[in-house]
């Protein structure tokens, strides 16, 4: 059985740190798509890749790394926050494993996402308004892509891992039915 887990979610939601802990708990290998991209680019940082090649080329690199993971087994994969933007990636992620959307309230996300300058999309004149616009446009995509969603607001990391393990074991919280129009 494929027991891979894929973590999606906005910048700052904790995909990498939670993913690392979750991988230990499950005795899985931990992979981070940003790190795979950096390694393939001989150590060039994400910010430098954005600056020299542009976002579109970065997205190509992201898709290329995901394609390589189709045969992977027993992994926890932390994805970049924008990996769900391409339809191709969404389908790849479903084929790779069970998709967990790690969410938190906007204040927590913004505080964590803007702690360092490693996130080129927020390295702009008005990061808060860019953050708001990106978050708003992406939430529906995370929601539609995820098999399960976990709200990590205020939860210590180990408890977030507990919650993922608990929810996965019971097959996930069903998504809310679409509102009748
Ligand atoms: C991005 C998120 C980043 C990284 C790149 C683009 C995005 O990853 O892939 O800066 O579009 O949201 P994290 O979500 O790990 O910060």
Tab-separated table of C-alpha atoms and ligand atoms in Angstrom:
chain	number	residue	atom	x	y	z
A	1	UNK	CA	0.000	0.000	0.000
A	2	UNK	CA	1.187	3.517	-0.733
A	3	UNK	CA	1.531	5.256	2.629
A	4	UNK	CA	3.038	8.486	1.330
A	5	UNK	CA	1.834	11.737	2.821
A	6	UNK	CA	1.927	15.055	0.985
A	7	UNK	CA	1.695	18.286	2.946
A	8	UNK	CA	0.274	21.307	1.172
A	9	UNK	CA	-0.506	24.741	2.537
A	10	UNK	CA	0.419	28.386	2.496
A	11	UNK	CA	3.886	29.709	3.263
A	12	UNK	CA	4.466	29.658	7.001
A	13	UNK	CA	1.966	26.907	7.844
A	14	UNK	CA	4.792	24.641	9.024
A	15	UNK	CA	4.923	22.045	6.236
A	16	UNK	CA	8.654	21.453	6.619
A	17	UNK	CA	8.905	21.335	10.395
A	18	UNK	CA	5.695	19.341	10.859
A	19	UNK	CA	6.637	17.133	7.920
A	20	UNK	CA	9.986	16.326	9.461
A	21	UNK	CA	8.381	15.350	12.758
A	22	UNK	CA	5.648	13.373	11.022
A	23	UNK	CA	8.212	11.460	8.990
A	24	UNK	CA	10.001	10.440	12.189
A	25	UNK	CA	6.741	9.311	13.743
A	26	UNK	CA	5.886	7.187	10.706
A	27	UNK	CA	9.470	6.054	10.034
A	28	UNK	CA	9.151	7.588	6.569
A	29	UNK	CA	11.717	9.509	4.578
A	30	UNK	CA	11.225	13.276	4.652
A	31	UNK	CA	11.445	15.224	1.392
A	32	UNK	CA	10.899	18.902	0.747
A	33	UNK	CA	10.201	19.969	-2.824
A	34	UNK	CA	11.966	23.323	-2.354
A	35	UNK	CA	15.076	21.483	-1.130
A	36	UNK	CA	14.932	19.129	-4.114
A	37	UNK	CA	14.782	22.140	-6.431
A	38	UNK	CA	17.723	23.798	-4.663
A	39	UNK	CA	19.787	20.590	-4.816
A	40	UNK	CA	19.046	20.160	-8.544
A	41	UNK	CA	20.103	23.788	-9.088
A	42	UNK	CA	23.447	23.082	-7.381
A	43	UNK	CA	22.576	24.945	-4.228
A	44	UNK	CA	21.047	28.059	-5.787
A	45	UNK	CA	18.501	29.502	-3.352
A	46	UNK	CA	14.806	29.834	-4.181
A	47	UNK	CA	15.162	33.630	-4.041
A	48	UNK	CA	18.033	33.551	-6.513
A	49	UNK	CA	16.131	31.207	-8.820
A	50	UNK	CA	13.159	33.591	-8.796
A	51	UNK	CA	15.446	36.558	-9.406
A	52	UNK	CA	17.470	35.037	-12.232
A	53	UNK	CA	14.952	32.757	-13.948
A	54	UNK	CA	11.535	34.077	-12.916
A	55	UNK	CA	8.571	32.385	-11.295
A	56	UNK	CA	7.450	30.447	-14.379
A	57	UNK	CA	10.774	28.638	-14.674
A	58	UNK	CA	10.672	27.949	-10.936
A	59	UNK	CA	7.238	26.352	-11.436
A	60	UNK	CA	8.738	24.188	-14.217
A	61	UNK	CA	11.405	23.040	-11.805
A	62	UNK	CA	8.756	22.319	-9.176
A	63	UNK	CA	6.698	20.176	-11.591
A	64	UNK	CA	9.830	18.331	-12.719
A	65	UNK	CA	10.667	17.374	-9.124
A	66	UNK	CA	7.121	16.182	-8.445
A	67	UNK	CA	7.137	14.027	-11.593
A	68	UNK	CA	10.214	12.264	-10.252
A	69	UNK	CA	8.384	11.252	-7.075
A	70	UNK	CA	5.675	9.109	-8.634
A	71	UNK	CA	7.461	5.907	-7.700
A	72	UNK	CA	8.523	7.049	-4.222
A	73	UNK	CA	7.335	4.997	-1.269
A	74	UNK	CA	7.178	5.713	2.468
A	75	UNK	CA	7.800	9.411	2.172
A	76	UNK	CA	6.428	12.525	3.771
A	77	UNK	CA	6.649	15.303	1.192
A	78	UNK	CA	6.496	18.983	2.138
A	79	UNK	CA	5.576	21.024	-0.934
A	80	UNK	CA	6.107	24.691	-1.750
A	81	UNK	CA	3.034	26.815	-1.055
A	82	UNK	CA	2.417	27.420	-4.760
A	83	UNK	CA	2.797	23.818	-5.889
A	84	UNK	CA	-0.984	23.421	-6.091
A	85	UNK	CA	-1.349	26.201	-8.671
A	86	UNK	CA	-0.794	23.932	-11.669
A	87	UNK	CA	-3.394	21.366	-12.560
A	88	UNK	CA	-0.588	18.984	-13.533
A	89	UNK	CA	0.896	19.261	-10.038
A	90	UNK	CA	-2.420	18.697	-8.319
A	91	UNK	CA	-2.842	15.482	-10.218
A	92	UNK	CA	0.772	14.449	-9.536
A	93	UNK	CA	0.340	15.108	-5.810
A	94	UNK	CA	-2.757	12.893	-5.705
A	95	UNK	CA	-0.804	10.135	-7.380
A	96	UNK	CA	2.092	10.562	-4.952
A	97	UNK	CA	0.101	10.209	-1.744
A	98	UNK	CA	-2.590	11.275	0.661
A	99	UNK	CA	-2.804	15.074	0.631
A	100	UNK	CA	-2.954	16.925	3.945
A	101	UNK	CA	-3.687	20.661	3.926
A	102	UNK	CA	-1.978	22.266	6.883
A	103	UNK	CA	-3.722	25.492	7.682
A	104	UNK	CA	-3.451	28.195	10.340
A	105	UNK	CA	-5.014	31.589	10.881
A	106	UNK	CA	-3.705	34.443	8.682
A	107	UNK	CA	-1.871	36.216	11.534
A	108	UNK	CA	0.132	33.094	12.368
A	109	UNK	CA	0.880	32.442	8.705
A	110	UNK	CA	1.981	36.003	8.027
A	111	UNK	CA	4.153	36.201	11.112
A	112	UNK	CA	5.893	32.941	10.242
A	113	UNK	CA	6.106	33.481	6.501
A	114	UNK	CA	7.744	36.880	6.899
A	115	UNK	CA	10.290	35.860	9.538
A	116	UNK	CA	13.045	35.573	6.974
A	117	UNK	CA	13.723	36.843	3.481
A	118	UNK	CA	13.764	33.423	1.905
A	119	UNK	CA	10.339	33.873	0.339
A	120	UNK	CA	10.679	35.944	-2.814
A	121	UNK	CA	6.927	36.381	-3.266
A	122	UNK	CA	6.776	38.285	0.028
A	123	UNK	CA	9.983	40.184	-0.515
A	124	UNK	CA	8.056	43.141	-1.934
A	125	UNK	CA	7.162	46.665	-0.939
A	126	UNK	CA	3.854	45.791	0.712
A	127	UNK	CA	4.178	42.176	1.805
A	128	UNK	CA	0.953	42.171	3.811
A	129	UNK	CA	-1.292	43.056	0.893
A	130	UNK	CA	0.505	40.569	-1.376
A	131	UNK	CA	0.138	37.953	1.353
A	132	UNK	CA	-3.596	38.677	1.689
A	133	UNK	CA	-4.221	38.455	-2.034
A	134	UNK	CA	-2.238	35.239	-2.437
A	135	UNK	CA	-3.864	33.615	0.571
A	136	UNK	CA	-7.346	34.533	-0.566
A	137	UNK	CA	-6.795	33.187	-4.059
A	138	UNK	CA	-5.190	29.971	-2.867
A	139	UNK	CA	-7.413	28.865	-0.007
A	140	UNK	CA	-10.083	27.457	-2.354
A	141	UNK	CA	-7.382	25.527	-4.232
A	142	UNK	CA	-5.890	24.016	-1.070
A	143	UNK	CA	-9.381	23.082	0.056
A	144	UNK	CA	-10.322	21.458	-3.230
A	145	UNK	CA	-7.007	19.618	-3.531
A	146	UNK	CA	-6.694	18.216	-0.019
A	147	UNK	CA	-7.916	14.819	1.105
A	148	UNK	CA	-7.908	16.072	4.677
A	149	UNK	CA	-7.417	19.432	6.341
A	150	UNK	CA	-5.761	20.176	9.651
A	151	UNK	CA	-6.039	23.500	11.454
A	152	UNK	CA	-2.760	23.914	13.278
A	153	UNK	CA	-3.593	27.342	14.766
A	154	UNK	CA	-2.232	27.464	18.297
A	155	UNK	CA	-1.205	23.810	18.284
A	156	UNK	CA	2.327	22.840	19.294
A	157	UNK	CA	4.056	20.919	16.506
A	158	UNK	CA	3.895	17.509	18.196
A	159	UNK	CA	0.167	17.952	18.725
A	160	UNK	CA	-0.279	18.861	15.085
A	161	UNK	CA	1.477	15.635	14.196
A	162	UNK	CA	-0.820	13.763	16.619
A	163	UNK	CA	-3.798	15.318	14.899
A	164	UNK	CA	-2.605	14.348	11.411
A	165	UNK	CA	-1.980	10.778	12.528
A	166	UNK	CA	-5.344	10.626	14.260
A	167	UNK	CA	-7.301	12.022	11.326
A	168	UNK	CA	-5.471	9.877	8.784
A	169	UNK	CA	-6.182	6.772	10.812
A	170	UNK	CA	-9.913	7.397	10.653
A	171	UNK	CA	-9.788	8.266	6.978
A	172	UNK	CA	-10.021	12.034	7.230
A	173	UNK	CA	-12.588	14.686	7.974
A	174	UNK	CA	-15.068	14.728	5.108
A	175	UNK	CA	-14.993	17.942	3.123
A	176	UNK	CA	-17.987	20.189	3.648
A	177	UNK	CA	-20.643	19.704	1.006
A	178	UNK	CA	-20.736	22.549	-1.530
A	179	UNK	CA	-23.258	25.248	-0.643
A	180	UNK	CA	-26.482	25.084	-2.610
A	181	UNK	CA	-26.842	28.174	-4.795
B	1	LIG	C1	6.088	29.655	-2.685
B	1	LIG	C2	6.355	29.060	-1.474
B	1	LIG	C3	7.703	28.684	-1.060
B	1	LIG	C4	8.614	28.455	-2.269
B	1	LIG	C5	8.552	29.641	-3.180
B	1	LIG	C6	7.135	29.915	-3.692
B	1	LIG	C7	4.687	30.019	-3.010
B	1	LIG	O1	7.685	27.501	-0.253
B	1	LIG	O2	8.228	27.297	-2.966
B	1	LIG	O3	9.046	30.744	-2.482
B	1	LIG	O4	4.374	30.270	-4.183
B	1	LIG	O5	3.854	30.014	-2.076
B	1	LIG	P1	7.117	27.487	1.259
B	1	LIG	O6	5.621	27.323	1.172
B	1	LIG	O7	7.775	26.291	1.854
B	1	LIG	O8	7.521	28.758	1.894
